[in-house]
Amino acid sequence: METAARTAPAAVIVAIDGPSGTGKSSTSKAVAVAVGLSYLDTGAQYRAITWWMLNNGVDVTDADAVANASTKPVIVSGTDPAAPTITVDGVDASGPIRTQEVTSRVSAVSAVPEVRAIITDLQRSIAKGTEAGIVVEGRDIGTTVLPDADLKIFLTASPEARAARRSGELKGKDSADLAATREALVKRDAADSSRKTSPLAKADDAVEVDTTELTLQQVIECVVTLIEEKQAAK
């Protein structure tokens, strides 16, 4: 008796948006591994260009200076969810882009329209160049970068939960540190949501998932189910 050949899952482009601390990166990477899709952390690309600006003496508070320098760095993103990479001018930037200095400056740099245009073009070319599909995480993926994505998900969580996650809350964690982290997150939310070019926003057709009371595994399972339903429907 012959067995029917197994059909490969349909290729899908998945956009996962939301503010910091909602579990966006952990969820996106794990989901991409589970479903067999590529993965792109768009926030890392904005961090990378910010890191390059800081390293090359560009005044990141001067929008014109940032705009003029925005075409210079060459950013390359690896899309393996098990081992995502990012280089700037051939240099591994995966560690340096996570410093507090970069974190505190990235909103200003990413608000510059010329920067967003360059990075958005890069993101679209990567997403549309994958054969099996891709999970793309960021803040404006479903609204601006990939408005025709097959599935759009918007992760949310309370500021308190997000601050605890971002601080890596441990027993005896300094409450003042958590409060400072929460304040920083809220400040960045305000900056990202109010910028004129591609603000942080939920797409009208996005599925909202509140992760406040959910474990990471529960969020992953929820998103995997949504993707599998979308694949089955294609």
Short mmCIF file of C-alpha atoms in Angstrom, two decimals:
data_model
loop_
_atom_site.label_atom_id
_atom_site.label_comp_id
_atom_site.label_asym_id
_atom_site.label_seq_id
_atom_site.Cartn_x
_atom_site.Cartn_y
_atom_site.Cartn_z
CA MET A 1 0.00 0.00 0.00
CA GLU A 2 1.44 3.31 -1.05
CA THR A 3 1.54 6.18 1.40
CA ALA A 4 0.73 9.66 0.21
CA ALA A 5 3.62 12.08 0.10
CA ARG A 6 3.51 14.53 2.97
CA THR A 7 2.77 18.05 1.79
CA ALA A 8 5.10 20.72 3.12
CA PRO A 9 3.39 23.41 5.23
CA ALA A 10 2.37 26.49 3.29
CA ALA A 11 4.85 29.37 3.40
CA VAL A 12 3.60 32.18 5.60
CA ILE A 13 4.88 35.60 6.58
CA VAL A 14 4.13 36.31 10.25
CA ALA A 15 4.38 39.80 11.75
CA ILE A 16 4.74 39.99 15.54
CA ASP A 17 4.63 43.50 16.98
CA GLY A 18 4.49 44.97 20.46
CA PRO A 19 6.43 47.03 22.99
CA SER A 20 9.51 45.88 24.94
CA GLY A 21 9.09 43.27 27.65
CA THR A 22 6.09 41.48 26.21
CA GLY A 23 8.09 38.37 25.36
CA LYS A 24 8.28 39.29 21.70
CA SER A 25 11.80 38.07 20.94
CA SER A 26 11.64 34.87 22.98
CA THR A 27 8.26 34.02 21.51
CA SER A 28 9.22 34.83 17.92
CA LYS A 29 12.41 32.76 17.96
CA ALA A 30 10.79 29.76 19.63
CA VAL A 31 7.78 29.88 17.30
CA ALA A 32 9.99 30.08 14.21
CA VAL A 33 11.94 27.01 15.39
CA ALA A 34 8.75 25.09 16.19
CA VAL A 35 7.08 25.79 12.86
CA GLY A 36 10.20 25.69 10.68
CA LEU A 37 10.28 29.33 9.61
CA SER A 38 13.07 31.87 9.29
CA TYR A 39 13.30 34.66 11.86
CA LEU A 40 14.12 38.37 11.77
CA ASP A 41 14.61 40.69 14.75
CA THR A 42 14.04 44.12 13.23
CA GLY A 43 14.78 45.89 16.49
CA ALA A 44 18.33 44.53 16.31
CA GLN A 45 18.77 46.31 12.99
CA TYR A 46 17.82 49.66 14.51
CA ARG A 47 20.12 48.93 17.42
CA ALA A 48 22.89 48.08 14.95
CA ILE A 49 22.64 51.35 13.07
CA THR A 50 22.49 53.22 16.39
CA TRP A 51 25.62 51.43 17.59
CA TRP A 52 27.39 52.34 14.33
CA MET A 53 26.40 56.01 14.75
CA LEU A 54 27.72 56.11 18.32
CA ASN A 55 30.98 54.39 17.30
CA ASN A 56 31.54 56.77 14.41
CA GLY A 57 31.04 60.03 16.25
CA VAL A 58 27.62 60.88 14.83
CA ASP A 59 25.53 63.10 17.12
CA VAL A 60 22.42 60.92 17.46
CA THR A 61 20.42 63.88 18.76
CA ASP A 62 20.99 65.65 15.42
CA ALA A 63 18.42 64.18 13.00
CA ASP A 64 20.15 65.71 9.97
CA ALA A 65 23.50 64.19 10.93
CA VAL A 66 21.88 60.80 11.47
CA ALA A 67 20.07 61.04 8.13
CA ASN A 68 23.26 61.95 6.28
CA ALA A 69 25.15 59.00 7.77
CA SER A 70 22.34 56.46 7.48
CA THR A 71 23.46 55.04 4.12
CA LYS A 72 27.01 54.27 5.29
CA PRO A 73 26.78 51.17 7.53
CA VAL A 74 26.24 47.75 5.93
CA ILE A 75 23.93 45.68 8.13
CA VAL A 76 23.52 41.95 7.52
CA SER A 77 20.99 39.90 9.49
CA GLY A 78 21.12 36.10 9.76
CA THR A 79 17.65 34.51 9.84
CA ASP A 80 18.29 31.19 11.60
CA PRO A 81 15.99 31.33 14.66
CA ALA A 82 18.24 28.94 16.58
CA ALA A 83 21.25 31.22 16.13
CA PRO A 84 20.31 34.68 14.82
CA THR A 85 23.23 36.88 13.87
CA ILE A 86 23.80 40.51 12.96
CA THR A 87 26.91 42.19 11.59
CA VAL A 88 27.74 45.81 10.83
CA ASP A 89 30.41 46.33 8.17
CA GLY A 90 31.37 42.69 8.66
CA VAL A 91 31.77 42.99 12.45
CA ASP A 92 29.67 40.86 14.83
CA ALA A 93 27.42 43.33 16.64
CA SER A 94 25.13 40.93 18.50
CA GLY A 95 26.66 41.79 21.88
CA PRO A 96 27.48 45.51 21.58
CA ILE A 97 23.99 46.46 20.36
CA ARG A 98 22.48 45.34 23.70
CA THR A 99 24.31 47.87 25.87
CA GLN A 100 22.41 50.46 27.89
CA GLU A 101 23.98 53.24 25.81
CA VAL A 102 22.46 51.85 22.63
CA THR A 103 19.14 51.12 24.36
CA SER A 104 18.86 54.72 25.53
CA ARG A 105 19.60 56.13 22.05
CA VAL A 106 17.82 53.78 19.67
CA SER A 107 14.43 55.54 19.79
CA ALA A 108 15.98 58.83 18.65
CA VAL A 109 17.83 57.20 15.77
CA SER A 110 14.90 55.03 14.67
CA ALA A 111 12.61 58.07 14.57
CA VAL A 112 14.61 59.59 11.69
CA PRO A 113 12.62 58.99 8.47
CA GLU A 114 15.72 58.31 6.36
CA VAL A 115 16.82 55.58 8.78
CA ARG A 116 13.38 53.98 8.77
CA ALA A 117 13.25 54.02 4.97
CA ILE A 118 16.61 52.23 4.66
CA ILE A 119 15.90 49.65 7.35
CA THR A 120 12.34 49.05 6.11
CA ASP A 121 13.63 48.29 2.60
CA LEU A 122 16.18 45.89 4.11
CA GLN A 123 13.47 44.15 6.15
CA ARG A 124 11.14 43.74 3.18
CA SER A 125 13.89 42.27 1.01
CA ILE A 126 14.77 39.73 3.69
CA ALA A 127 11.15 38.76 4.38
CA LYS A 128 10.24 38.34 0.74
CA GLY A 129 13.41 36.42 -0.03
CA THR A 130 12.56 33.45 2.19
CA GLU A 131 11.02 30.35 0.66
CA ALA A 132 9.43 28.59 3.65
CA GLY A 133 8.21 31.77 5.31
CA ILE A 134 9.42 33.94 8.16
CA VAL A 135 8.52 35.36 11.56
CA VAL A 136 9.36 39.06 11.65
CA GLU A 137 9.24 40.84 14.99
CA GLY A 138 9.26 44.56 15.65
CA ARG A 139 7.06 47.56 16.29
CA ASP A 140 5.67 48.51 12.89
CA ILE A 141 5.79 45.24 10.95
CA GLY A 142 2.06 44.66 10.54
CA THR A 143 1.29 48.33 9.93
CA THR A 144 4.17 49.53 7.75
CA VAL A 145 6.87 47.02 6.85
CA LEU A 146 4.70 44.06 5.85
CA PRO A 147 1.07 45.26 5.74
CA ASP A 148 0.19 42.21 3.60
CA ALA A 149 1.63 39.68 6.08
CA ASP A 150 -0.36 36.44 6.24
CA LEU A 151 -0.72 36.70 10.02
CA LYS A 152 -0.31 39.69 12.31
CA ILE A 153 0.05 39.35 16.06
CA PHE A 154 0.32 42.16 18.62
CA LEU A 155 1.72 41.19 22.02
CA THR A 156 0.86 43.30 25.06
CA ALA A 157 1.48 43.10 28.82
CA SER A 158 1.14 45.38 31.84
CA PRO A 159 4.03 47.80 32.46
CA GLU A 160 4.73 46.02 35.76
CA ALA A 161 5.02 42.58 34.12
CA ARG A 162 7.19 43.97 31.36
CA ALA A 163 9.54 45.71 33.80
CA ALA A 164 9.92 42.51 35.82
CA ARG A 165 10.78 40.52 32.69
CA ARG A 166 13.19 43.09 31.36
CA SER A 167 15.00 43.29 34.69
CA GLY A 168 15.14 39.51 34.96
CA GLU A 169 13.32 39.70 38.27
CA LEU A 170 14.86 37.61 41.06
CA LYS A 171 14.01 37.15 44.74
CA GLY A 172 15.16 40.24 46.58
CA LYS A 173 15.36 42.32 43.40
CA ASP A 174 15.72 45.99 44.24
CA SER A 175 12.28 47.61 43.87
CA ALA A 176 13.94 50.86 42.88
CA ASP A 177 15.60 49.08 39.96
CA LEU A 178 12.27 47.66 38.83
CA ALA A 179 10.66 51.09 39.11
CA ALA A 180 13.42 52.61 36.99
CA THR A 181 13.03 49.86 34.40
CA ARG A 182 9.27 50.40 34.28
CA GLU A 183 9.78 54.14 33.83
CA ALA A 184 12.26 53.56 31.00
CA LEU A 185 9.86 51.18 29.24
CA VAL A 186 6.94 53.60 29.51
CA LYS A 187 9.15 56.43 28.23
CA ARG A 188 10.24 54.37 25.23
CA ASP A 189 6.64 53.34 24.54
CA ALA A 190 5.67 57.01 24.43
CA ALA A 191 8.55 57.86 22.09
CA ASP A 192 7.88 54.93 19.74
CA SER A 193 4.10 55.42 19.71
CA SER A 194 4.25 59.16 19.04
CA ARG A 195 6.92 59.35 16.35
CA LYS A 196 5.66 60.69 13.03
CA THR A 197 7.17 57.94 10.89
CA SER A 198 5.86 54.37 11.38
CA PRO A 199 4.87 54.60 15.05
CA LEU A 200 4.40 51.59 17.31
CA ALA A 201 0.79 50.58 16.70
CA LYS A 202 -1.48 47.57 16.47
CA ALA A 203 -2.66 46.78 12.94
CA ASP A 204 -6.45 46.72 12.54
CA ASP A 205 -6.36 43.06 11.50
CA ALA A 206 -3.84 41.90 14.12
CA VAL A 207 -4.63 39.29 16.76
CA GLU A 208 -3.88 40.80 20.19
CA VAL A 209 -2.36 38.50 22.81
CA ASP A 210 -2.04 39.83 26.38
CA THR A 211 0.94 38.00 27.91
CA THR A 212 0.67 39.48 31.42
CA GLU A 213 -0.73 36.33 33.03
CA LEU A 214 0.71 33.82 30.58
CA THR A 215 3.91 31.81 30.76
CA LEU A 216 6.28 32.01 27.81
CA GLN A 217 5.34 28.45 26.82
CA GLN A 218 1.65 29.36 26.80
CA VAL A 219 2.31 32.33 24.54
CA ILE A 220 4.41 30.19 22.20
CA GLU A 221 1.68 27.54 21.99
CA CYS A 222 -0.95 30.20 21.27
CA VAL A 223 1.07 31.72 18.42
CA VAL A 224 2.03 28.33 16.96
CA THR A 225 -1.66 27.40 16.84
CA LEU A 226 -2.50 30.63 15.02
CA ILE A 227 0.26 30.00 12.46
CA GLU A 228 -0.75 26.39 11.86
CA GLU A 229 -4.36 27.47 11.32
CA LYS A 230 -3.19 30.05 8.79
CA GLN A 231 -1.01 27.46 7.00
CA ALA A 232 -3.91 25.02 6.83
CA ALA A 233 -6.15 27.66 5.32
CA LYS A 234 -3.72 28.56 2.50
#
